[in-house]
Coordinates of C-alpha atoms in Angstrom, one line a residue:
Chain A
M22 CA 200.7 -92.0 -91.6
N23 CA 197.6 -93.3 -89.9
A24 CA 196.8 -91.8 -86.5
I25 CA 194.1 -94.3 -85.6
V26 CA 193.6 -97.8 -87.0
A27 CA 190.8 -100.1 -86.0
E28 CA 190.6 -103.7 -87.1
A29 CA 187.4 -105.7 -86.6
L30 CA 187.0 -103.8 -83.3
G31 CA 184.2 -105.0 -81.1
K32 CA 182.9 -104.5 -77.5
R33 CA 180.3 -106.5 -75.7
Y34 CA 178.8 -105.8 -72.3
H35 CA 177.4 -109.1 -71.1
E36 CA 174.7 -109.9 -73.6
Q37 CA 174.7 -106.5 -75.2
T38 CA 176.8 -105.7 -78.2
A39 CA 177.9 -102.1 -78.1
L40 CA 180.3 -102.2 -81.0
A41 CA 180.9 -104.9 -83.6
D42 CA 183.3 -105.4 -86.4
V43 CA 184.4 -101.8 -86.8
S44 CA 187.4 -101.3 -89.1
F45 CA 188.9 -98.1 -90.4
S46 CA 192.1 -96.2 -90.7
L47 CA 192.2 -92.4 -90.0
P48 CA 195.1 -90.5 -91.5
Q49 CA 197.0 -88.0 -89.3
G50 CA 195.8 -84.4 -89.5
T51 CA 192.2 -85.2 -90.5
L52 CA 188.9 -84.3 -88.9
L53 CA 186.4 -87.1 -88.7
A54 CA 182.8 -86.6 -87.8
L55 CA 181.2 -89.5 -86.1
L56 CA 177.5 -89.6 -86.6
G57 CA 174.8 -91.8 -85.2
H58 CA 171.8 -92.1 -82.8
N59 CA 172.2 -92.4 -79.1
G60 CA 173.4 -95.9 -78.5
A61 CA 174.9 -96.3 -81.9
G62 CA 178.3 -96.9 -80.4
K63 CA 180.0 -93.5 -80.7
T64 CA 180.9 -93.1 -77.1
T65 CA 182.0 -96.8 -76.8
L66 CA 184.3 -96.2 -79.8
M67 CA 185.7 -93.2 -78.1
K68 CA 186.3 -95.0 -74.8
L69 CA 188.1 -97.7 -76.7
M70 CA 190.3 -95.2 -78.4
L71 CA 191.0 -93.6 -75.0
G72 CA 191.9 -96.9 -73.4
L73 CA 189.2 -96.6 -70.8
I74 CA 187.7 -100.0 -71.7
H75 CA 189.3 -103.1 -73.4
P76 CA 188.0 -104.4 -76.7
T77 CA 186.3 -107.8 -76.5
S78 CA 187.3 -108.5 -80.1
G79 CA 189.6 -107.0 -82.7
S80 CA 192.0 -104.2 -81.9
V81 CA 192.4 -100.5 -82.1
R82 CA 195.8 -98.6 -82.4
V83 CA 196.1 -95.0 -81.6
L84 CA 199.4 -93.4 -82.7
G85 CA 200.7 -96.9 -83.1
Q86 CA 199.9 -98.0 -79.5
M87 CA 197.1 -100.1 -77.9
P88 CA 195.4 -97.4 -75.8
S89 CA 194.3 -99.8 -73.0
A90 CA 197.9 -101.1 -72.5
A91 CA 199.9 -98.0 -73.4
A92 CA 202.3 -96.3 -71.0
L93 CA 201.2 -93.2 -69.1
A94 CA 203.0 -90.9 -71.4
F95 CA 200.6 -91.9 -74.2
R96 CA 197.8 -90.1 -72.5
R97 CA 199.7 -86.9 -72.6
Q98 CA 199.1 -86.8 -76.3
L99 CA 195.4 -87.1 -76.0
G100 CA 192.7 -84.5 -75.5
F101 CA 189.2 -85.6 -74.5
L102 CA 186.0 -83.8 -74.1
P103 CA 183.3 -86.1 -72.6
E104 CA 179.6 -85.8 -73.4
N105 CA 177.9 -83.6 -70.8
V106 CA 181.3 -82.7 -69.3
A107 CA 181.2 -82.1 -65.5
F108 CA 183.6 -80.4 -63.2
H109 CA 183.9 -79.8 -59.5
D110 CA 181.3 -77.1 -59.0
E111 CA 183.0 -75.3 -56.2
L112 CA 186.2 -74.5 -58.1
N113 CA 186.4 -71.5 -60.4
G114 CA 187.1 -71.9 -64.1
R115 CA 190.8 -70.8 -63.9
D116 CA 191.6 -73.1 -60.9
T117 CA 189.8 -76.0 -62.6
L118 CA 191.9 -75.6 -65.7
R119 CA 195.1 -75.2 -63.7
Y120 CA 194.4 -78.4 -61.8
F121 CA 194.1 -80.3 -65.1
A122 CA 197.2 -78.5 -66.4
R123 CA 199.2 -79.7 -63.4
L124 CA 197.9 -83.3 -63.9
K125 CA 199.0 -83.1 -67.5
G126 CA 202.4 -81.7 -66.7
E127 CA 201.7 -78.4 -68.3
R128 CA 202.7 -75.0 -66.9
P129 CA 199.6 -73.4 -65.2
A130 CA 200.6 -70.2 -67.1
V131 CA 199.1 -71.5 -70.4
C132 CA 195.6 -71.6 -68.8
D133 CA 194.9 -67.9 -69.2
D134 CA 195.7 -68.1 -72.9
L135 CA 193.5 -71.1 -73.3
L136 CA 190.6 -69.5 -71.5
E137 CA 191.0 -66.5 -73.8
R138 CA 191.0 -68.8 -76.8
V139 CA 187.7 -70.4 -75.9
G140 CA 186.2 -67.0 -75.0
L141 CA 185.9 -67.7 -71.2
S142 CA 188.3 -65.2 -69.7
F143 CA 185.5 -63.0 -68.6
A144 CA 184.3 -65.8 -66.2
A145 CA 187.6 -67.3 -65.2
G146 CA 187.2 -66.2 -61.6
R147 CA 183.6 -67.5 -61.3
R148 CA 182.7 -70.8 -59.7
V149 CA 181.9 -73.5 -62.3
K150 CA 178.6 -74.0 -60.5
T151 CA 177.4 -70.7 -61.9
Y152 CA 178.4 -71.6 -65.5
S153 CA 175.9 -72.1 -68.3
K154 CA 175.9 -75.3 -70.4
G155 CA 177.8 -73.5 -73.1
M156 CA 180.4 -72.2 -70.7
R157 CA 181.1 -75.6 -69.3
Q158 CA 181.4 -76.9 -72.8
R159 CA 184.0 -74.2 -73.5
L160 CA 185.9 -75.0 -70.3
G161 CA 185.8 -78.7 -71.3
L162 CA 187.2 -77.8 -74.7
A163 CA 190.0 -75.7 -73.0
Q164 CA 191.1 -78.7 -70.9
A165 CA 191.0 -80.9 -74.0
L166 CA 193.4 -78.5 -75.7
L167 CA 195.9 -78.6 -72.8
G168 CA 199.4 -79.9 -73.7
K169 CA 199.0 -79.6 -77.5
P170 CA 197.4 -83.0 -78.0
R171 CA 198.1 -85.0 -81.2
I172 CA 194.7 -86.8 -80.9
L173 CA 191.5 -84.9 -79.9
L174 CA 188.4 -86.9 -79.1
L175 CA 185.4 -84.7 -78.7
D176 CA 182.0 -86.2 -77.7
E177 CA 179.3 -83.8 -78.7
P178 CA 181.5 -80.7 -78.5
T179 CA 179.1 -78.1 -79.9
T180 CA 176.0 -78.8 -78.0
G181 CA 175.0 -75.7 -76.0
L182 CA 177.2 -73.4 -78.0
D183 CA 175.7 -70.5 -80.0
P184 CA 176.4 -70.3 -83.7
V185 CA 179.2 -67.8 -83.3
L186 CA 181.0 -69.9 -80.8
R187 CA 180.4 -73.0 -82.9
R188 CA 182.2 -71.3 -85.8
E189 CA 185.1 -70.4 -83.5
V190 CA 185.3 -74.0 -82.2
F191 CA 185.6 -75.2 -85.8
A192 CA 188.2 -72.6 -86.5
I193 CA 190.3 -73.8 -83.6
L194 CA 189.9 -77.4 -84.7
G195 CA 190.8 -76.5 -88.3
E196 CA 194.0 -74.8 -87.0
L197 CA 194.8 -78.0 -85.0
T198 CA 194.4 -80.3 -87.9
R199 CA 196.6 -78.1 -90.1
N200 CA 199.3 -78.5 -87.5
G201 CA 199.0 -82.2 -87.7
A202 CA 196.5 -83.1 -84.9
T203 CA 193.9 -85.6 -85.6
V204 CA 190.3 -84.8 -84.5
V205 CA 187.4 -87.1 -84.0
L206 CA 184.2 -85.5 -83.0
S207 CA 180.7 -86.9 -82.6
S208 CA 177.6 -84.8 -83.2
H209 CA 173.8 -84.8 -83.5
I210 CA 173.6 -81.5 -85.1
L211 CA 174.5 -82.2 -88.7
T212 CA 174.1 -78.9 -90.5
E213 CA 177.0 -77.3 -88.7
L214 CA 179.3 -80.1 -89.9
D215 CA 178.4 -79.9 -93.6
A216 CA 181.1 -77.7 -94.9
R217 CA 183.7 -78.4 -92.2
T218 CA 184.4 -82.1 -92.0
E219 CA 186.6 -84.0 -94.4
L220 CA 185.6 -87.4 -93.3
V221 CA 182.3 -88.7 -92.1
A222 CA 181.6 -92.0 -90.3
I223 CA 178.0 -93.0 -89.7
M224 CA 177.4 -95.6 -87.0
R225 CA 174.3 -97.7 -86.7
R226 CA 173.7 -100.2 -84.0
G227 CA 177.3 -100.6 -83.1
R228 CA 178.4 -101.0 -86.7
L229 CA 180.1 -98.6 -89.1
A230 CA 177.3 -98.0 -91.7
A231 CA 179.2 -95.6 -93.9
W232 CA 182.7 -94.1 -94.1
G233 CA 184.0 -91.5 -96.5
T234 CA 184.1 -87.9 -97.7
L235 CA 180.7 -86.2 -97.9
P236 CA 180.6 -85.9 -101.8
A237 CA 181.6 -89.6 -102.1
L238 CA 178.9 -90.7 -99.7
C239 CA 176.3 -88.6 -101.6
G240 CA 177.5 -90.2 -104.8
N241 CA 177.4 -93.7 -103.5
A242 CA 174.0 -93.2 -102.1
G243 CA 172.8 -92.0 -105.5
M244 CA 171.0 -89.3 -103.8
P245 CA 169.0 -87.0 -106.0
I246 CA 169.2 -83.3 -106.4
R247 CA 165.9 -81.5 -105.8
I248 CA 165.1 -78.4 -107.9
R249 CA 162.1 -76.3 -107.1
L250 CA 160.6 -74.1 -109.7
A251 CA 158.3 -71.2 -109.0
A252 CA 155.7 -71.1 -111.8
P253 CA 153.5 -68.0 -111.9
G254 CA 151.0 -69.9 -114.1
G255 CA 150.7 -72.8 -111.7
P256 CA 152.0 -76.4 -112.0
A257 CA 149.7 -77.2 -114.8
S258 CA 151.4 -74.6 -117.1
L259 CA 154.8 -76.2 -116.6
A260 CA 153.9 -79.9 -116.7
P261 CA 153.9 -80.3 -120.5
H262 CA 157.5 -78.8 -120.7
L263 CA 159.1 -81.1 -118.1
N264 CA 158.7 -84.5 -119.8
G265 CA 160.9 -87.2 -118.6
F266 CA 161.6 -85.9 -115.1
P267 CA 159.9 -87.0 -111.9
V268 CA 157.8 -83.9 -111.0
S269 CA 155.6 -83.2 -108.1
A270 CA 153.5 -80.1 -107.3
V271 CA 154.4 -78.6 -103.9
D272 CA 151.7 -75.9 -103.8
G273 CA 149.7 -73.7 -106.2
R274 CA 152.8 -72.0 -107.6
T275 CA 155.7 -74.4 -107.0
V276 CA 156.9 -77.5 -108.7
E277 CA 159.7 -79.8 -107.5
L278 CA 161.6 -82.1 -109.8
T279 CA 164.4 -84.5 -108.9
C280 CA 167.4 -85.5 -111.0
S281 CA 170.7 -87.2 -110.6
Q282 CA 174.0 -85.4 -110.1
Q283 CA 175.0 -86.1 -113.8
D284 CA 171.8 -84.6 -115.2
K285 CA 171.9 -81.5 -113.1
M286 CA 173.3 -79.1 -115.8
A287 CA 171.0 -80.5 -118.5
V288 CA 168.0 -79.8 -116.4
L289 CA 169.1 -76.3 -115.5
R290 CA 169.7 -75.4 -119.2
H291 CA 166.2 -76.8 -120.1
V292 CA 164.6 -74.8 -117.3
A293 CA 166.4 -71.7 -118.2
A294 CA 165.0 -72.0 -121.7
L295 CA 161.4 -72.0 -120.5
G296 CA 161.4 -68.2 -120.2
A297 CA 158.6 -66.5 -118.4
L298 CA 157.0 -69.8 -117.3
V299 CA 159.6 -70.1 -114.5
E300 CA 160.0 -67.2 -112.2
D301 CA 162.6 -68.6 -109.8
V302 CA 164.8 -71.6 -109.3
E303 CA 165.9 -73.1 -106.0
M304 CA 168.3 -76.0 -105.8
R305 CA 168.8 -78.3 -102.9
L306 CA 171.9 -80.4 -102.9
P307 CA 172.0 -83.5 -100.7
G308 CA 173.6 -82.6 -97.4
L309 CA 174.9 -84.5 -94.4
D310 CA 171.3 -84.7 -93.2
D311 CA 170.2 -86.7 -96.2
V312 CA 173.4 -88.8 -96.1
Y313 CA 172.7 -89.6 -92.5
L314 CA 169.1 -90.4 -93.1
H315 CA 170.1 -92.7 -95.9
Y316 CA 172.9 -94.6 -94.1
G317 CA 171.8 -94.2 -90.5
Q318 CA 168.2 -95.3 -90.7
G319 CA 168.0 -98.0 -93.4
D320 CA 166.6 -101.4 -92.8
D321 CA 168.5 -103.4 -90.3
P322 CA 170.4 -106.4 -91.8
E323 CA 169.4 -108.6 -88.8
Chain B
M5 CA 204.0 -89.4 -56.8
N6 CA 203.5 -85.9 -58.1
A7 CA 200.0 -86.7 -59.2
I8 CA 199.1 -88.1 -55.7
L9 CA 200.1 -84.8 -54.2
I10 CA 198.2 -82.7 -56.8
I11 CA 195.0 -84.7 -56.2
A12 CA 195.5 -84.8 -52.4
G13 CA 196.1 -81.0 -52.5
K14 CA 192.9 -80.5 -54.4
E15 CA 190.9 -82.6 -51.9
V16 CA 192.3 -80.5 -49.0
R17 CA 191.5 -77.3 -50.8
D18 CA 188.0 -78.7 -51.4
G19 CA 187.8 -79.4 -47.7
L20 CA 188.7 -75.9 -46.9
R21 CA 186.3 -74.5 -49.4
N22 CA 183.2 -76.5 -48.4
R23 CA 184.1 -75.9 -44.8
W24 CA 184.6 -79.5 -43.9
I25 CA 187.9 -78.8 -42.2
V26 CA 186.6 -75.8 -40.3
G27 CA 183.4 -77.6 -39.2
T28 CA 185.0 -80.8 -38.1
T29 CA 187.8 -78.9 -36.3
L30 CA 185.2 -76.8 -34.4
L31 CA 183.1 -79.8 -33.6
L32 CA 186.1 -81.7 -32.2
A33 CA 187.5 -78.7 -30.4
V34 CA 184.1 -77.8 -28.7
L35 CA 183.6 -81.4 -27.6
A36 CA 187.1 -81.7 -26.4
F37 CA 187.0 -78.5 -24.4
A38 CA 183.6 -79.5 -23.0
L39 CA 184.9 -82.9 -21.9
A40 CA 188.1 -81.3 -20.5
M41 CA 186.0 -78.9 -18.4
L42 CA 183.6 -81.6 -17.2
G43 CA 186.4 -84.1 -16.8
T44 CA 188.6 -81.9 -14.7
A45 CA 185.9 -80.8 -12.4
P46 CA 186.0 -83.8 -10.0
T47 CA 189.8 -84.1 -10.1
G48 CA 190.3 -82.1 -6.9
V49 CA 188.3 -84.7 -5.0
L50 CA 189.8 -87.7 -6.6
G51 CA 193.2 -86.3 -6.9
V52 CA 193.9 -87.6 -10.4
K53 CA 195.9 -86.0 -13.1
P54 CA 193.4 -84.0 -15.2
L55 CA 195.2 -84.5 -18.5
A56 CA 195.0 -88.3 -18.2
V57 CA 191.3 -88.0 -17.4
T58 CA 190.8 -85.8 -20.4
V59 CA 192.5 -88.3 -22.6
V60 CA 190.3 -91.1 -21.4
S61 CA 187.1 -89.1 -22.0
L62 CA 188.3 -88.0 -25.5
A63 CA 189.2 -91.6 -26.4
S64 CA 185.7 -92.7 -25.4
L65 CA 184.1 -90.0 -27.5
S66 CA 186.4 -90.6 -30.5
I67 CA 185.4 -94.2 -30.8
F68 CA 181.9 -93.0 -31.9
L69 CA 182.7 -89.8 -33.6
I70 CA 185.9 -90.3 -35.6
P71 CA 184.7 -93.4 -37.6
L72 CA 181.5 -91.5 -38.4
I73 CA 183.4 -88.4 -39.6
A74 CA 185.8 -90.5 -41.6
L75 CA 182.9 -92.5 -43.3
L76 CA 181.1 -89.3 -44.0
L77 CA 184.2 -87.8 -45.6
S78 CA 185.0 -90.6 -47.9
Y79 CA 181.9 -92.8 -48.6
D80 CA 181.3 -91.2 -52.0
S81 CA 185.0 -90.6 -52.8
I82 CA 184.9 -92.6 -56.1
V83 CA 181.2 -93.3 -56.6
G84 CA 180.4 -89.7 -56.2
E85 CA 182.8 -88.7 -59.0
V86 CA 181.4 -91.5 -61.2
E87 CA 177.9 -90.2 -60.7
H88 CA 178.9 -86.6 -61.1
G89 CA 180.7 -87.5 -64.3
T90 CA 184.1 -86.1 -63.3
L91 CA 186.0 -89.4 -63.0
L92 CA 185.7 -90.3 -66.7
L93 CA 187.7 -87.2 -67.7
L94 CA 190.2 -87.7 -64.9
L95 CA 191.0 -91.3 -66.1
T96 CA 192.0 -90.0 -69.5
Y97 CA 194.7 -87.9 -67.9
P98 CA 198.3 -89.2 -67.6
V99 CA 197.5 -90.4 -64.0
R100 CA 197.5 -93.9 -62.7
R101 CA 194.3 -95.2 -61.1
G102 CA 196.3 -96.0 -58.0
E103 CA 197.5 -92.4 -57.8
I104 CA 194.0 -91.1 -58.0
L105 CA 192.9 -93.4 -55.1
L106 CA 196.0 -92.7 -53.0
G107 CA 195.7 -89.0 -53.6
K108 CA 192.1 -89.0 -52.4
V109 CA 192.8 -91.1 -49.3
L110 CA 195.9 -88.9 -48.5
G111 CA 193.8 -85.8 -48.9
H112 CA 191.0 -87.0 -46.7
C113 CA 193.5 -88.2 -44.1
T114 CA 195.1 -84.8 -44.1
I115 CA 191.7 -83.1 -43.5
L116 CA 190.9 -85.4 -40.6
A117 CA 194.4 -85.1 -39.2
L118 CA 194.2 -81.3 -39.3
A119 CA 190.9 -81.3 -37.5
T120 CA 192.1 -83.8 -34.9
L121 CA 195.4 -82.2 -34.2
I122 CA 193.9 -78.7 -33.9
G123 CA 190.7 -79.7 -32.1
Y124 CA 192.0 -82.3 -29.7
G125 CA 195.5 -81.0 -29.5
G126 CA 194.3 -77.5 -28.7
A127 CA 192.1 -78.8 -25.8
G128 CA 194.8 -81.1 -24.6
L129 CA 197.3 -78.2 -24.6
A130 CA 195.0 -76.0 -22.7
V131 CA 194.4 -78.6 -20.0
G132 CA 198.0 -79.8 -19.8
L133 CA 199.5 -76.4 -19.6
G134 CA 197.3 -75.5 -16.7
Q135 CA 199.0 -78.0 -14.5
G136 CA 202.4 -79.1 -13.3
R137 CA 204.9 -81.5 -14.8
D138 CA 203.2 -84.6 -16.2
P139 CA 205.3 -86.4 -18.7
Q140 CA 203.0 -89.5 -18.7
G141 CA 200.0 -87.3 -19.4
W142 CA 201.7 -85.7 -22.4
A143 CA 202.7 -89.1 -23.7
A144 CA 199.1 -90.3 -23.3
L145 CA 197.9 -87.2 -25.2
A146 CA 200.5 -87.8 -28.0
L147 CA 199.4 -91.4 -28.2
L148 CA 195.7 -90.3 -28.4
L149 CA 196.4 -87.9 -31.2
V150 CA 198.4 -90.4 -33.2
S151 CA 195.9 -93.2 -32.7
T152 CA 192.9 -91.0 -33.4
V153 CA 194.4 -90.0 -36.8
M154 CA 195.1 -93.7 -37.5
L155 CA 191.6 -94.7 -36.5
G156 CA 190.3 -92.0 -38.9
A157 CA 192.6 -93.2 -41.6
A158 CA 191.4 -96.8 -41.2
F159 CA 187.8 -95.8 -41.6
I160 CA 188.7 -93.5 -44.5
C161 CA 190.3 -96.5 -46.3
L162 CA 187.2 -98.6 -45.5
A163 CA 184.9 -95.8 -46.8
T164 CA 187.0 -95.5 -50.0
L165 CA 186.6 -99.2 -50.5
I166 CA 182.9 -98.9 -50.0
S167 CA 182.8 -96.1 -52.6
L168 CA 184.3 -98.5 -55.1
L169 CA 182.1 -101.5 -54.4
V170 CA 178.7 -99.9 -55.1
R171 CA 177.2 -98.3 -58.2
E172 CA 175.2 -95.6 -56.5
R173 CA 176.0 -92.9 -54.0
A174 CA 172.9 -93.7 -52.0
S175 CA 174.0 -97.4 -51.5
A176 CA 177.4 -96.2 -50.5
A177 CA 175.8 -94.0 -47.8
G178 CA 173.8 -97.0 -46.6
L179 CA 176.7 -99.3 -46.5
A180 CA 178.8 -96.7 -44.6
V181 CA 176.2 -96.4 -41.9
A182 CA 176.1 -100.2 -41.7
V183 CA 179.9 -100.4 -41.3
W184 CA 179.7 -97.8 -38.6
L185 CA 177.1 -99.6 -36.7
L186 CA 178.9 -102.9 -37.1
F187 CA 182.3 -101.8 -35.8
V188 CA 181.2 -99.2 -33.3
V189 CA 178.0 -100.7 -31.8
V190 CA 177.1 -104.2 -32.9
F191 CA 180.6 -105.8 -32.6
D192 CA 181.0 -105.0 -28.9
V193 CA 177.5 -106.0 -28.1
A194 CA 178.0 -109.3 -30.0
V195 CA 181.2 -110.0 -28.1
L196 CA 179.5 -109.2 -24.8
G197 CA 176.7 -111.5 -25.7
L198 CA 179.1 -114.2 -26.6
L199 CA 180.8 -113.8 -23.2
V200 CA 177.5 -114.1 -21.4
W201 CA 176.4 -117.1 -23.4
L202 CA 179.6 -119.0 -22.9
K203 CA 179.2 -119.0 -19.1
S204 CA 182.4 -121.0 -18.7
G205 CA 184.3 -118.0 -20.1
L206 CA 186.0 -117.4 -23.4
D207 CA 189.4 -118.6 -24.2
P208 CA 191.5 -115.5 -23.5
A209 CA 193.5 -116.1 -26.7
L210 CA 190.4 -116.1 -28.8
F211 CA 189.1 -113.0 -27.0
R212 CA 192.4 -111.3 -27.8
W213 CA 192.0 -112.1 -31.5
L214 CA 188.4 -111.0 -31.5
L215 CA 189.4 -107.5 -30.4
I216 CA 191.9 -107.3 -33.2
C217 CA 189.1 -107.8 -35.7
N218 CA 187.7 -104.4 -34.9
P219 CA 189.7 -101.2 -35.5
A220 CA 187.5 -99.4 -32.9
D221 CA 188.5 -101.9 -30.3
L222 CA 192.1 -101.6 -31.2
Y223 CA 191.8 -97.9 -30.7
R224 CA 190.1 -98.4 -27.3
L225 CA 192.9 -100.7 -26.2
V226 CA 195.6 -98.3 -27.3
N227 CA 194.2 -95.4 -25.4
L228 CA 192.7 -97.1 -22.3
T229 CA 195.4 -99.6 -21.6
G230 CA 198.4 -98.2 -23.4
M231 CA 199.7 -96.1 -20.5
E232 CA 200.2 -97.2 -16.9
N233 CA 198.5 -94.1 -15.3
I234 CA 195.6 -94.2 -17.8
R235 CA 194.7 -97.8 -16.9
V236 CA 193.9 -96.6 -13.4
F237 CA 191.5 -94.0 -14.5
S238 CA 189.9 -95.9 -17.3
G239 CA 188.9 -98.8 -15.0
M240 CA 191.2 -101.1 -17.0
A241 CA 193.7 -101.7 -14.2
G242 CA 192.3 -105.1 -13.5
L243 CA 192.6 -106.2 -17.0
S244 CA 193.9 -109.7 -17.4
E245 CA 197.5 -110.0 -18.6
S246 CA 196.3 -111.7 -21.7
L247 CA 194.9 -108.4 -23.0
R248 CA 198.1 -106.4 -22.4
F249 CA 199.3 -105.4 -25.9
S250 CA 202.2 -103.2 -26.5
P251 CA 200.9 -99.8 -27.9
W252 CA 203.2 -100.2 -30.8
L253 CA 201.7 -103.5 -31.8
L254 CA 198.2 -102.0 -31.5
L255 CA 199.2 -99.1 -33.7
A256 CA 200.7 -101.4 -36.2
L257 CA 197.5 -103.5 -36.2
L258 CA 195.5 -100.2 -36.8
G259 CA 197.9 -99.5 -39.6
G260 CA 196.9 -102.9 -41.0
W261 CA 193.3 -101.8 -40.9
C262 CA 194.4 -99.0 -43.3
A263 CA 196.6 -101.1 -45.5
V264 CA 194.2 -104.0 -46.2
P265 CA 191.1 -102.1 -47.3
L266 CA 193.3 -99.8 -49.3
A267 CA 195.0 -102.7 -51.1
I268 CA 191.6 -104.3 -51.9
A269 CA 190.4 -100.9 -53.1
L270 CA 193.5 -100.5 -55.4
F271 CA 192.9 -104.0 -56.8
V272 CA 189.2 -103.3 -57.5
F273 CA 189.8 -99.9 -59.0
R274 CA 192.5 -101.2 -61.4
R275 CA 190.1 -103.8 -62.8
R276 CA 187.1 -101.6 -63.1
E277 CA 185.8 -100.6 -66.5
L278 CA 184.0 -97.3 -66.8

């Protein structure tokens, strides 16, 4: 079953097109990473999915409903973490979360567990004013998790978090998707998403530039694999043995050659047979960074 | 309904936490006691009932002070949350926009009502208990308290509307000051100027309607002409019959000054995209 379906979705503000012709369907229980520059339309798309703004063309359905026209109960199934989340500074963390819990019709008793889960119990009694960026982010995540939402929309959830916490956040999100929740998150920091997202959507100038799993996107983009060889004898000693591959010297001892996904094993066998000429092999597979650069920055069709 | 109370409760707790309630209550109490002391000093000579005198002085003070406090309390009610970034999240919760607005207004009205009832009520009690039986004085005090809270509520609703009409907190502050000047200072001066200019005198019916156009004047009329004994001390005894309103009508009109801005605010907020 699809949790979110967008059909030719578009949003214009006066003369400015924020989002145009976005169509996709996101199955329930998946984690989608929404990538794009600032102003690419990520936040607009999230606001449309939340029902905060009305589409000017096309439609979006979340859990089968139109978010901007849905009944109040619909929003009980949503969790949202806005970009640069802000709270009332004078309240402490626990009271802030309890306030949100009451608004969502949850028992305030669940708040302590949630604070524990995001690693914030140590500062629950401190005023939010004294919180660091990462702590606010964690409090924001805790409020998004209130009421066991079926749809989680997280705008830049991992900015300001250290690597340990980032991993914990993804562990929480993984657990949620296994239980059937659908997660959409946007991010600038691509490396952290590499191994963890199932689906990737890349947005450029309000349009969906790419959509798919990471390996599929890499394959479609025909992105080469780069192999670096450390040659004790210098690049010149290797050159005659690497006929047919695009080769470039990196420095006095290193050579880089590129090949396609299909040729990878053949190249590796060939290199292994070169014996003492090659001291070390380092392979760089295309990652989300490369995919993003490929789809997110290409020439504009306009 | 529940959400309104949750939001109102939070506003009141915020008011306690940032000392708005304590500060306003103290301010009103100190001014009320000072006026009560000064006001009752000449009573022996004049032989008037001191509670009535206190009520008249408090009403004159409130016309300036209460609208100002109300505007300060609510001018950034919505625009402040937009700027701070807290409204976006709140709107994704299962809460109607009307409930957010009503909750905030209710919370702010509660803050002002607490300050008024404790500050003015305390001073009134202290003055009133120190003298003999004076049912009319007590009635005047009760009318003062009710109408002061309603005057505050009217300006809280106006301020909330202001906070929805502008995009920046600073413009809201400027507009709030302008509204205060208009209703509390400029309006009366303009009416006075009109009276002087039209030497033949203003049609009393028109004058009557002019005063209804200003919540501060409604409040003045309630408190200075509402009670028989007060009229004597407030210098309003010679007021023409055409300006005699029933206090209930005046309070209802003041209620209208709450309802109309609030209704416009609800309409604007519902249509607003963030």
